[in-house]
Amino acid sequence: MFIDSTMRRFAIDQPSRFVLRFGLGGGLALAAAYGMALAVPHVSLLIAMLLLSKPGPALSPVKSIVLAGVLILLMGSGVLLVPLLQHYAVAAVLLIALGLFVIFYVGTRKSHPLLSLLIVTFTLIPVAGIQEQALALAVVHALAGGVILGAAIGTLMHVVLPNLRVLAPPKPVKPDVEAAVWLALRGVIIILPVLILALQNPSLYMAAIMKTATLGQQAESLHAKEAGRELLGSTFLGALLALLVWCGLSLWPSLWMYTLWMTLAFCWLGLRLYRIHPSSYPPSFWMNTMITLVIFLGPAVQDSANGKDVLTAALIRLALFAGIALYAWGAIYVLEQGRMRLRPTLKRTGV
């Protein structure tokens, strides 16, 4: 292939191809999501980016359509939770907690970006439905559209920038049953209080729910000592990148400038995500930074289009994100300390 031979001539190695697929693919996904006026476009962009970051070959178009259909059915359960929340709130919250526990438990045994979709199913969709039923359906369509968009662009990127060799996805280290149960329980405890708070004021906490869902999943692999640096650091770095992109976008507000600046931001993050520029932070830090960038800047663009006060909304959103990161850090620390104190007692009693 001409493109592949050109890439080889310029000695674009495998990690650089990962970065280009991540950055250029993200720019294409953004242009497509906003250009086609998808429902909640930044949610579709986020799902597409999660798929583009997935190791291994891209999803085929047929598999992506089938997967999107299956996910719509699964996410429909989130819509069905709305009337249950309205009439039997306690039972609905317990059911959501059980669903999150199962998802987190499976996630510790088999890591996959699409598990984040299921977390959103049991958090964002019910909260959106409490505010407005049509908004919940729009979120479902945005998630399914993001899957199809990510698969299509991922396939295109693999054609333009194919792997130099066959790459097998790294096998995740599976924790034992006790550790998996504990990590799943910890993730639920982090998400559930913010979910209950969001149900009281859905319009204010919609973006916060997306942030909490990512922190809850990230917290599975964090220890108390490193949690603060990763959770708070990635949150503020993502907000800083969003500010820089916004300043660049203000020079000429258009979809093309938005695409350009976000592509540059994705490439900058990709260099660190794929270890071309060595960093003391793990890949999860840079993925969470990317997620914060998308869910921070996406609503700001919508606020600007609707004539709202962008600065005030951005400051409120930053305060919420920082508060959630602090809460997640504190929860991890308290839970780990309590577990360490209870472990000798449980061993003496034979539990």
PDB file of C-alpha atoms in Angstrom, residues 2-269:
ATOM      1  CA  PHE A   2       1.288   3.459  -0.934  1.00  0.00           C
ATOM      2  CA  ILE A   3       0.430   5.056   2.433  1.00  0.00           C
ATOM      3  CA  ASP A   4       2.054   2.249   4.399  1.00  0.00           C
ATOM      4  CA  SER A   5       5.220   2.367   2.279  1.00  0.00           C
ATOM      5  CA  THR A   6       5.387   6.133   2.805  1.00  0.00           C
ATOM      6  CA  MET A   7       5.069   5.670   6.555  1.00  0.00           C
ATOM      7  CA  ARG A   8       7.843   3.104   6.523  1.00  0.00           C
ATOM      8  CA  ARG A   9      10.064   5.424   4.474  1.00  0.00           C
ATOM      9  CA  PHE A  10       9.745   8.122   7.139  1.00  0.00           C
ATOM     10  CA  ALA A  11      10.477   5.505   9.814  1.00  0.00           C
ATOM     11  CA  ILE A  12       7.249   5.968  11.769  1.00  0.00           C
ATOM     12  CA  ASP A  13       7.661   3.310  14.429  1.00  0.00           C
ATOM     13  CA  GLN A  14       4.894   1.412  16.192  1.00  0.00           C
ATOM     14  CA  PRO A  15       4.485   3.684  19.273  1.00  0.00           C
ATOM     15  CA  SER A  16       4.345   6.747  16.990  1.00  0.00           C
ATOM     16  CA  ARG A  17       1.579   5.080  15.010  1.00  0.00           C
ATOM     17  CA  PHE A  18      -0.351   4.567  18.232  1.00  0.00           C
ATOM     18  CA  VAL A  19      -0.039   8.284  18.971  1.00  0.00           C
ATOM     19  CA  LEU A  20      -1.098   9.330  15.472  1.00  0.00           C
ATOM     20  CA  ARG A  21      -4.077   6.964  15.547  1.00  0.00           C
ATOM     21  CA  PHE A  22      -5.086   8.337  18.937  1.00  0.00           C
ATOM     22  CA  GLY A  23      -4.593  12.021  18.041  1.00  0.00           C
ATOM     23  CA  LEU A  24      -5.778  12.117  14.428  1.00  0.00           C
ATOM     24  CA  GLY A  25      -8.575   9.665  15.160  1.00  0.00           C
ATOM     25  CA  GLY A  26      -9.729  11.830  18.044  1.00  0.00           C
ATOM     26  CA  GLY A  27      -9.793  14.885  15.796  1.00  0.00           C
ATOM     27  CA  LEU A  28     -11.837  13.032  13.178  1.00  0.00           C
ATOM     28  CA  ALA A  29     -14.230  11.750  15.836  1.00  0.00           C
ATOM     29  CA  LEU A  30     -14.744  15.278  17.164  1.00  0.00           C
ATOM     30  CA  ALA A  31     -15.359  16.712  13.694  1.00  0.00           C
ATOM     31  CA  ALA A  32     -17.836  13.923  12.913  1.00  0.00           C
ATOM     32  CA  ALA A  33     -19.677  14.107  16.250  1.00  0.00           C
ATOM     33  CA  TYR A  34     -20.183  17.872  16.073  1.00  0.00           C
ATOM     34  CA  GLY A  35     -20.461  18.070  12.297  1.00  0.00           C
ATOM     35  CA  MET A  36     -23.304  15.528  12.217  1.00  0.00           C
ATOM     36  CA  ALA A  37     -24.936  17.233  15.232  1.00  0.00           C
ATOM     37  CA  LEU A  38     -25.084  14.032  17.264  1.00  0.00           C
ATOM     38  CA  ALA A  39     -27.045  14.117  20.479  1.00  0.00           C
ATOM     39  CA  VAL A  40     -24.679  15.122  23.335  1.00  0.00           C
ATOM     40  CA  PRO A  41     -21.634  15.144  20.986  1.00  0.00           C
ATOM     41  CA  HIS A  42     -18.962  15.234  23.704  1.00  0.00           C
ATOM     42  CA  VAL A  43     -20.321  11.960  25.117  1.00  0.00           C
ATOM     43  CA  SER A  44     -20.026  10.351  21.680  1.00  0.00           C
ATOM     44  CA  LEU A  45     -16.492  11.743  21.392  1.00  0.00           C
ATOM     45  CA  LEU A  46     -15.535  10.318  24.782  1.00  0.00           C
ATOM     46  CA  ILE A  47     -16.765   6.820  23.868  1.00  0.00           C
ATOM     47  CA  ALA A  48     -14.958   7.010  20.516  1.00  0.00           C
ATOM     48  CA  MET A  49     -11.720   7.992  22.293  1.00  0.00           C
ATOM     49  CA  LEU A  50     -12.039   5.060  24.687  1.00  0.00           C
ATOM     50  CA  LEU A  51     -12.326   2.723  21.691  1.00  0.00           C
ATOM     51  CA  LEU A  52      -9.396   4.368  19.894  1.00  0.00           C
ATOM     52  CA  SER A  53      -7.223   3.811  22.960  1.00  0.00           C
ATOM     53  CA  LYS A  54      -8.079   0.100  23.072  1.00  0.00           C
ATOM     54  CA  PRO A  55      -5.112  -2.179  22.284  1.00  0.00           C
ATOM     55  CA  GLY A  56      -5.365  -4.722  19.505  1.00  0.00           C
ATOM     56  CA  PRO A  57      -7.172  -4.512  16.156  1.00  0.00           C
ATOM     57  CA  ALA A  58     -10.071  -2.154  15.536  1.00  0.00           C
ATOM     58  CA  LEU A  59     -13.677  -3.324  15.696  1.00  0.00           C
ATOM     59  CA  SER A  60     -15.053  -4.323  12.315  1.00  0.00           C
ATOM     60  CA  PRO A  61     -18.069  -2.312  11.034  1.00  0.00           C
ATOM     61  CA  VAL A  62     -20.385  -5.318  11.420  1.00  0.00           C
ATOM     62  CA  LYS A  63     -19.217  -6.009  14.971  1.00  0.00           C
ATOM     63  CA  SER A  64     -19.558  -2.342  15.874  1.00  0.00           C
ATOM     64  CA  ILE A  65     -23.178  -2.224  14.663  1.00  0.00           C
ATOM     65  CA  VAL A  66     -24.009  -5.435  16.529  1.00  0.00           C
ATOM     66  CA  LEU A  67     -22.227  -4.158  19.629  1.00  0.00           C
ATOM     67  CA  ALA A  68     -24.044  -0.829  19.429  1.00  0.00           C
ATOM     68  CA  GLY A  69     -27.369  -2.694  19.206  1.00  0.00           C
ATOM     69  CA  VAL A  70     -26.524  -4.851  22.209  1.00  0.00           C
ATOM     70  CA  LEU A  71     -25.427  -1.800  24.163  1.00  0.00           C
ATOM     71  CA  ILE A  72     -28.673   0.001  23.331  1.00  0.00           C
ATOM     72  CA  LEU A  73     -30.573  -2.930  24.827  1.00  0.00           C
ATOM     73  CA  LEU A  74     -28.352  -2.924  27.904  1.00  0.00           C
ATOM     74  CA  MET A  75     -28.571   0.834  28.242  1.00  0.00           C
ATOM     75  CA  GLY A  76     -32.324   0.592  27.949  1.00  0.00           C
ATOM     76  CA  SER A  77     -32.209  -0.873  31.435  1.00  0.00           C
ATOM     77  CA  GLY A  78     -30.901   2.494  32.601  1.00  0.00           C
ATOM     78  CA  VAL A  79     -33.980   4.158  31.120  1.00  0.00           C
ATOM     79  CA  LEU A  80     -36.226   1.599  32.841  1.00  0.00           C
ATOM     80  CA  LEU A  81     -34.671   2.589  36.173  1.00  0.00           C
ATOM     81  CA  VAL A  82     -36.118   6.112  35.869  1.00  0.00           C
ATOM     82  CA  PRO A  83     -39.734   5.312  36.907  1.00  0.00           C
ATOM     83  CA  LEU A  84     -38.365   3.031  39.615  1.00  0.00           C
ATOM     84  CA  LEU A  85     -36.293   5.938  40.960  1.00  0.00           C
ATOM     85  CA  GLN A  86     -39.324   8.194  40.897  1.00  0.00           C
ATOM     86  CA  HIS A  87     -41.593   5.853  42.861  1.00  0.00           C
ATOM     87  CA  TYR A  88     -39.278   3.467  44.768  1.00  0.00           C
ATOM     88  CA  ALA A  89     -36.075   5.446  45.207  1.00  0.00           C
ATOM     89  CA  VAL A  90     -34.436   3.260  47.875  1.00  0.00           C
ATOM     90  CA  ALA A  91     -34.996   0.024  45.950  1.00  0.00           C
ATOM     91  CA  ALA A  92     -33.743   1.658  42.728  1.00  0.00           C
ATOM     92  CA  VAL A  93     -30.555   2.952  44.392  1.00  0.00           C
ATOM     93  CA  LEU A  94     -29.873  -0.505  45.847  1.00  0.00           C
ATOM     94  CA  LEU A  95     -30.399  -2.037  42.407  1.00  0.00           C
ATOM     95  CA  ILE A  96     -27.982   0.487  40.861  1.00  0.00           C
ATOM     96  CA  ALA A  97     -25.427  -0.302  43.578  1.00  0.00           C
ATOM     97  CA  LEU A  98     -25.736  -4.022  42.828  1.00  0.00           C
ATOM     98  CA  GLY A  99     -25.291  -3.418  39.103  1.00  0.00           C
ATOM     99  CA  LEU A 100     -22.210  -1.257  39.701  1.00  0.00           C
ATOM    100  CA  PHE A 101     -20.727  -3.893  42.002  1.00  0.00           C
ATOM    101  CA  VAL A 102     -21.091  -6.571  39.312  1.00  0.00           C
ATOM    102  CA  ILE A 103     -19.580  -4.293  36.659  1.00  0.00           C
ATOM    103  CA  PHE A 104     -16.605  -3.362  38.845  1.00  0.00           C
ATOM    104  CA  TYR A 105     -16.055  -6.990  39.815  1.00  0.00           C
ATOM    105  CA  VAL A 106     -16.025  -8.096  36.176  1.00  0.00           C
ATOM    106  CA  GLY A 107     -13.780  -5.125  35.375  1.00  0.00           C
ATOM    107  CA  THR A 108     -11.122  -6.332  37.803  1.00  0.00           C
ATOM    108  CA  ARG A 109     -11.114  -9.712  36.090  1.00  0.00           C
ATOM    109  CA  LYS A 110     -11.224  -8.470  32.486  1.00  0.00           C
ATOM    110  CA  SER A 111     -10.298  -4.880  31.704  1.00  0.00           C
ATOM    111  CA  HIS A 112     -12.066  -3.349  28.684  1.00  0.00           C
ATOM    112  CA  PRO A 113     -12.858   0.280  27.769  1.00  0.00           C
ATOM    113  CA  LEU A 114     -16.505  -0.570  27.071  1.00  0.00           C
ATOM    114  CA  LEU A 115     -17.035  -1.422  30.737  1.00  0.00           C
ATOM    115  CA  SER A 116     -17.136   2.347  31.215  1.00  0.00           C
ATOM    116  CA  LEU A 117     -20.298   2.325  29.086  1.00  0.00           C
ATOM    117  CA  LEU A 118     -22.023   0.031  31.526  1.00  0.00           C
ATOM    118  CA  ILE A 119     -20.967   2.227  34.439  1.00  0.00           C
ATOM    119  CA  VAL A 120     -22.536   5.189  32.646  1.00  0.00           C
ATOM    120  CA  THR A 121     -25.649   3.083  32.031  1.00  0.00           C
ATOM    121  CA  PHE A 122     -26.293   2.729  35.742  1.00  0.00           C
ATOM    122  CA  THR A 123     -25.347   6.319  36.618  1.00  0.00           C
ATOM    123  CA  LEU A 124     -25.653   8.968  33.895  1.00  0.00           C
ATOM    124  CA  ILE A 125     -28.761   7.615  32.137  1.00  0.00           C
ATOM    125  CA  PRO A 126     -30.975   7.408  35.278  1.00  0.00           C
ATOM    126  CA  VAL A 127     -29.853  10.888  36.371  1.00  0.00           C
ATOM    127  CA  ALA A 128     -30.616  12.289  32.904  1.00  0.00           C
ATOM    128  CA  GLY A 129     -33.999  10.544  32.943  1.00  0.00           C
ATOM    129  CA  ILE A 130     -34.913  12.121  36.276  1.00  0.00           C
ATOM    130  CA  GLN A 131     -34.382  15.528  34.690  1.00  0.00           C
ATOM    131  CA  GLU A 132     -36.096  14.678  31.387  1.00  0.00           C
ATOM    132  CA  GLN A 133     -36.992  11.389  29.705  1.00  0.00           C
ATOM    133  CA  ALA A 134     -35.952  12.716  26.290  1.00  0.00           C
ATOM    134  CA  LEU A 135     -32.500  13.564  27.674  1.00  0.00           C
ATOM    135  CA  ALA A 136     -31.998   9.972  28.822  1.00  0.00           C
ATOM    136  CA  LEU A 137     -32.815   8.706  25.334  1.00  0.00           C
ATOM    137  CA  ALA A 138     -30.439  11.305  23.869  1.00  0.00           C
ATOM    138  CA  VAL A 139     -27.646   9.983  26.111  1.00  0.00           C
ATOM    139  CA  VAL A 140     -28.385   6.414  24.958  1.00  0.00           C
ATOM    140  CA  HIS A 141     -28.189   7.508  21.311  1.00  0.00           C
ATOM    141  CA  ALA A 142     -24.961   9.409  22.027  1.00  0.00           C
ATOM    142  CA  LEU A 143     -23.349   6.351  23.605  1.00  0.00           C
ATOM    143  CA  ALA A 144     -24.401   4.058  20.756  1.00  0.00           C
ATOM    144  CA  GLY A 145     -23.307   6.657  18.195  1.00  0.00           C
ATOM    145  CA  GLY A 146     -19.943   6.901  19.930  1.00  0.00           C
ATOM    146  CA  VAL A 147     -19.437   3.140  19.592  1.00  0.00           C
ATOM    147  CA  ILE A 148     -20.157   3.197  15.851  1.00  0.00           C
ATOM    148  CA  LEU A 149     -18.087   6.350  15.369  1.00  0.00           C
ATOM    149  CA  GLY A 150     -15.120   4.966  17.310  1.00  0.00           C
ATOM    150  CA  ALA A 151     -15.222   1.666  15.435  1.00  0.00           C
ATOM    151  CA  ALA A 152     -15.447   3.338  12.007  1.00  0.00           C
ATOM    152  CA  ILE A 153     -12.620   5.791  12.690  1.00  0.00           C
ATOM    153  CA  GLY A 154     -10.555   3.083  14.382  1.00  0.00           C
ATOM    154  CA  THR A 155     -10.859   0.937  11.249  1.00  0.00           C
ATOM    155  CA  LEU A 156      -9.852   3.892   9.070  1.00  0.00           C
ATOM    156  CA  MET A 157      -6.841   4.660  11.273  1.00  0.00           C
ATOM    157  CA  HIS A 158      -5.702   1.032  11.147  1.00  0.00           C
ATOM    158  CA  VAL A 159      -5.898   1.133   7.330  1.00  0.00           C
ATOM    159  CA  VAL A 160      -3.903   4.376   7.124  1.00  0.00           C
ATOM    160  CA  LEU A 161      -1.508   3.458   9.946  1.00  0.00           C
ATOM    161  CA  PRO A 162      -1.378  -0.354  10.146  1.00  0.00           C
ATOM    162  CA  ASN A 163       0.589  -2.158  12.823  1.00  0.00           C
ATOM    163  CA  LEU A 164       4.159  -3.018  11.882  1.00  0.00           C
ATOM    164  CA  ARG A 165       3.671  -6.388  13.535  1.00  0.00           C
ATOM    165  CA  VAL A 166       0.852  -8.430  14.997  1.00  0.00           C
ATOM    166  CA  LEU A 167       0.225  -7.143  18.490  1.00  0.00           C
ATOM    167  CA  ALA A 168      -1.477  -9.180  21.174  1.00  0.00           C
ATOM    168  CA  PRO A 169      -3.289  -7.164  23.848  1.00  0.00           C
ATOM    169  CA  PRO A 170      -1.496  -7.358  27.190  1.00  0.00           C
ATOM    170  CA  LYS A 171      -3.051  -9.819  29.593  1.00  0.00           C
ATOM    171  CA  PRO A 172      -4.320  -8.042  32.698  1.00  0.00           C
ATOM    172  CA  VAL A 173      -3.182  -9.275  36.072  1.00  0.00           C
ATOM    173  CA  LYS A 174      -6.234 -10.854  37.660  1.00  0.00           C
ATOM    174  CA  PRO A 175      -6.600 -10.268  41.403  1.00  0.00           C
ATOM    175  CA  ASP A 176      -7.934 -13.035  43.626  1.00  0.00           C
ATOM    176  CA  VAL A 177     -11.605 -13.181  44.537  1.00  0.00           C
ATOM    177  CA  GLU A 178     -11.170 -11.385  47.863  1.00  0.00           C
ATOM    178  CA  ALA A 179      -9.256  -8.505  46.268  1.00  0.00           C
ATOM    179  CA  ALA A 180     -11.749  -8.280  43.383  1.00  0.00           C
ATOM    180  CA  VAL A 181     -14.685  -8.071  45.797  1.00  0.00           C
ATOM    181  CA  TRP A 182     -12.936  -5.385  47.824  1.00  0.00           C
ATOM    182  CA  LEU A 183     -12.033  -3.284  44.768  1.00  0.00           C
ATOM    183  CA  ALA A 184     -15.575  -3.567  43.435  1.00  0.00           C
ATOM    184  CA  LEU A 185     -17.010  -2.517  46.794  1.00  0.00           C
ATOM    185  CA  ARG A 186     -14.617   0.424  46.939  1.00  0.00           C
ATOM    186  CA  GLY A 187     -15.685   1.615  43.487  1.00  0.00           C
ATOM    187  CA  VAL A 188     -19.373   1.466  44.447  1.00  0.00           C
ATOM    188  CA  ILE A 189     -18.757   3.418  47.659  1.00  0.00           C
ATOM    189  CA  ILE A 190     -17.006   6.157  45.681  1.00  0.00           C
ATOM    190  CA  ILE A 191     -19.769   6.526  43.089  1.00  0.00           C
ATOM    191  CA  LEU A 192     -22.952   6.021  45.106  1.00  0.00           C
ATOM    192  CA  PRO A 193     -22.938   9.186  47.298  1.00  0.00           C
ATOM    193  CA  VAL A 194     -22.331  11.418  44.263  1.00  0.00           C
ATOM    194  CA  LEU A 195     -25.106   9.594  42.397  1.00  0.00           C
ATOM    195  CA  ILE A 196     -27.568  10.219  45.229  1.00  0.00           C
ATOM    196  CA  LEU A 197     -26.523  13.887  45.270  1.00  0.00           C
ATOM    197  CA  ALA A 198     -26.964  14.127  41.498  1.00  0.00           C
ATOM    198  CA  LEU A 199     -30.506  12.800  41.737  1.00  0.00           C
ATOM    199  CA  GLN A 200     -31.405  15.880  43.780  1.00  0.00           C
ATOM    200  CA  ASN A 201     -30.176  18.302  41.089  1.00  0.00           C
ATOM    201  CA  PRO A 202     -29.535  16.489  37.785  1.00  0.00           C
ATOM    202  CA  SER A 203     -28.817  19.592  35.681  1.00  0.00           C
ATOM    203  CA  LEU A 204     -25.960  20.644  37.992  1.00  0.00           C
ATOM    204  CA  TYR A 205     -24.350  17.230  38.455  1.00  0.00           C
ATOM    205  CA  MET A 206     -24.596  15.679  34.973  1.00  0.00           C
ATOM    206  CA  ALA A 207     -20.916  16.291  34.156  1.00  0.00           C
ATOM    207  CA  ALA A 208     -19.958  15.370  37.726  1.00  0.00           C
ATOM    208  CA  ILE A 209     -21.523  11.927  37.292  1.00  0.00           C
ATOM    209  CA  MET A 210     -19.355  11.261  34.227  1.00  0.00           C
ATOM    210  CA  LYS A 211     -16.284  12.356  36.172  1.00  0.00           C
ATOM    211  CA  THR A 212     -17.207  10.179  39.161  1.00  0.00           C
ATOM    212  CA  ALA A 213     -17.768   7.145  36.944  1.00  0.00           C
ATOM    213  CA  THR A 214     -14.245   7.449  35.542  1.00  0.00           C
ATOM    214  CA  LEU A 215     -12.739   8.028  38.989  1.00  0.00           C
ATOM    215  CA  GLY A 216     -14.609   5.044  40.393  1.00  0.00           C
ATOM    216  CA  GLN A 217     -13.161   2.809  37.695  1.00  0.00           C
ATOM    217  CA  GLN A 218      -9.675   4.321  38.042  1.00  0.00           C
ATOM    218  CA  ALA A 219      -9.779   3.872  41.829  1.00  0.00           C
ATOM    219  CA  GLU A 220      -9.769   0.094  41.368  1.00  0.00           C
ATOM    220  CA  SER A 221      -6.061   0.181  40.522  1.00  0.00           C
ATOM    221  CA  LEU A 222      -4.968   2.926  42.938  1.00  0.00           C
ATOM    222  CA  HIS A 223      -3.400   2.714  46.362  1.00  0.00           C
ATOM    223  CA  ALA A 224      -4.099   5.327  49.011  1.00  0.00           C
ATOM    224  CA  LYS A 225      -0.602   6.876  48.771  1.00  0.00           C
ATOM    225  CA  GLU A 226      -0.747   7.491  45.026  1.00  0.00           C
ATOM    226  CA  ALA A 227      -4.475   8.265  44.763  1.00  0.00           C
ATOM    227  CA  GLY A 228      -4.206  11.968  45.578  1.00  0.00           C
ATOM    228  CA  ARG A 229      -1.492  12.649  43.029  1.00  0.00           C
ATOM    229  CA  GLU A 230      -3.292  10.808  40.246  1.00  0.00           C
ATOM    230  CA  LEU A 231      -6.891  11.834  40.909  1.00  0.00           C
ATOM    231  CA  LEU A 232      -6.232  15.499  41.673  1.00  0.00           C
ATOM    232  CA  GLY A 233      -3.307  15.876  39.263  1.00  0.00           C
ATOM    233  CA  SER A 234      -5.169  14.467  36.262  1.00  0.00           C
ATOM    234  CA  THR A 235      -8.241  16.579  37.104  1.00  0.00           C
ATOM    235  CA  PHE A 236      -6.359  19.886  37.209  1.00  0.00           C
ATOM    236  CA  LEU A 237      -4.205  19.012  34.191  1.00  0.00           C
ATOM    237  CA  GLY A 238      -7.318  18.168  32.177  1.00  0.00           C
ATOM    238  CA  ALA A 239      -8.888  21.488  33.203  1.00  0.00           C
ATOM    239  CA  LEU A 240      -5.686  23.347  32.248  1.00  0.00           C
ATOM    240  CA  LEU A 241      -5.632  21.715  28.806  1.00  0.00           C
ATOM    241  CA  ALA A 242      -9.297  22.638  28.379  1.00  0.00           C
ATOM    242  CA  LEU A 243      -8.444  26.273  29.185  1.00  0.00           C
ATOM    243  CA  LEU A 244      -5.604  26.291  26.633  1.00  0.00           C
ATOM    244  CA  VAL A 245      -7.844  24.775  23.952  1.00  0.00           C
ATOM    245  CA  TRP A 246     -10.554  27.331  24.778  1.00  0.00           C
ATOM    246  CA  CYS A 247      -8.062  30.201  24.407  1.00  0.00           C
ATOM    247  CA  GLY A 248      -6.970  28.818  21.044  1.00  0.00           C
ATOM    248  CA  LEU A 249     -10.585  28.364  19.973  1.00  0.00           C
ATOM    249  CA  SER A 250     -11.409  31.964  20.890  1.00  0.00           C
ATOM    250  CA  LEU A 251      -9.007  33.151  18.155  1.00  0.00           C
ATOM    251  CA  TRP A 252     -11.431  31.870  15.518  1.00  0.00           C
ATOM    252  CA  PRO A 253     -14.510  30.067  16.877  1.00  0.00           C
ATOM    253  CA  SER A 254     -15.256  27.326  14.364  1.00  0.00           C
ATOM    254  CA  LEU A 255     -15.489  23.566  14.161  1.00  0.00           C
ATOM    255  CA  TRP A 256     -12.204  23.398  12.249  1.00  0.00           C
ATOM    256  CA  MET A 257     -10.292  25.287  14.956  1.00  0.00           C
ATOM    257  CA  TYR A 258     -11.942  23.162  17.634  1.00  0.00           C
ATOM    258  CA  THR A 259     -10.842  20.041  15.760  1.00  0.00           C
ATOM    259  CA  LEU A 260      -7.296  21.362  15.290  1.00  0.00           C
ATOM    260  CA  TRP A 261      -6.676  22.285  18.930  1.00  0.00           C
ATOM    261  CA  MET A 262      -8.226  19.084  20.289  1.00  0.00           C
ATOM    262  CA  THR A 263      -6.144  17.012  17.851  1.00  0.00           C
ATOM    263  CA  LEU A 264      -3.008  18.699  19.169  1.00  0.00           C
ATOM    264  CA  ALA A 265      -4.124  18.058  22.755  1.00  0.00           C
ATOM    265  CA  PHE A 266      -4.844  14.384  22.000  1.00  0.00           C
ATOM    266  CA  CYS A 267      -1.436  13.981  20.341  1.00  0.00           C
ATOM    267  CA  TRP A 268       0.284  15.617  23.340  1.00  0.00           C
ATOM    268  CA  LEU A 269      -1.504  13.224  25.686  1.00  0.00           C
TER     269      LEU A 269
END
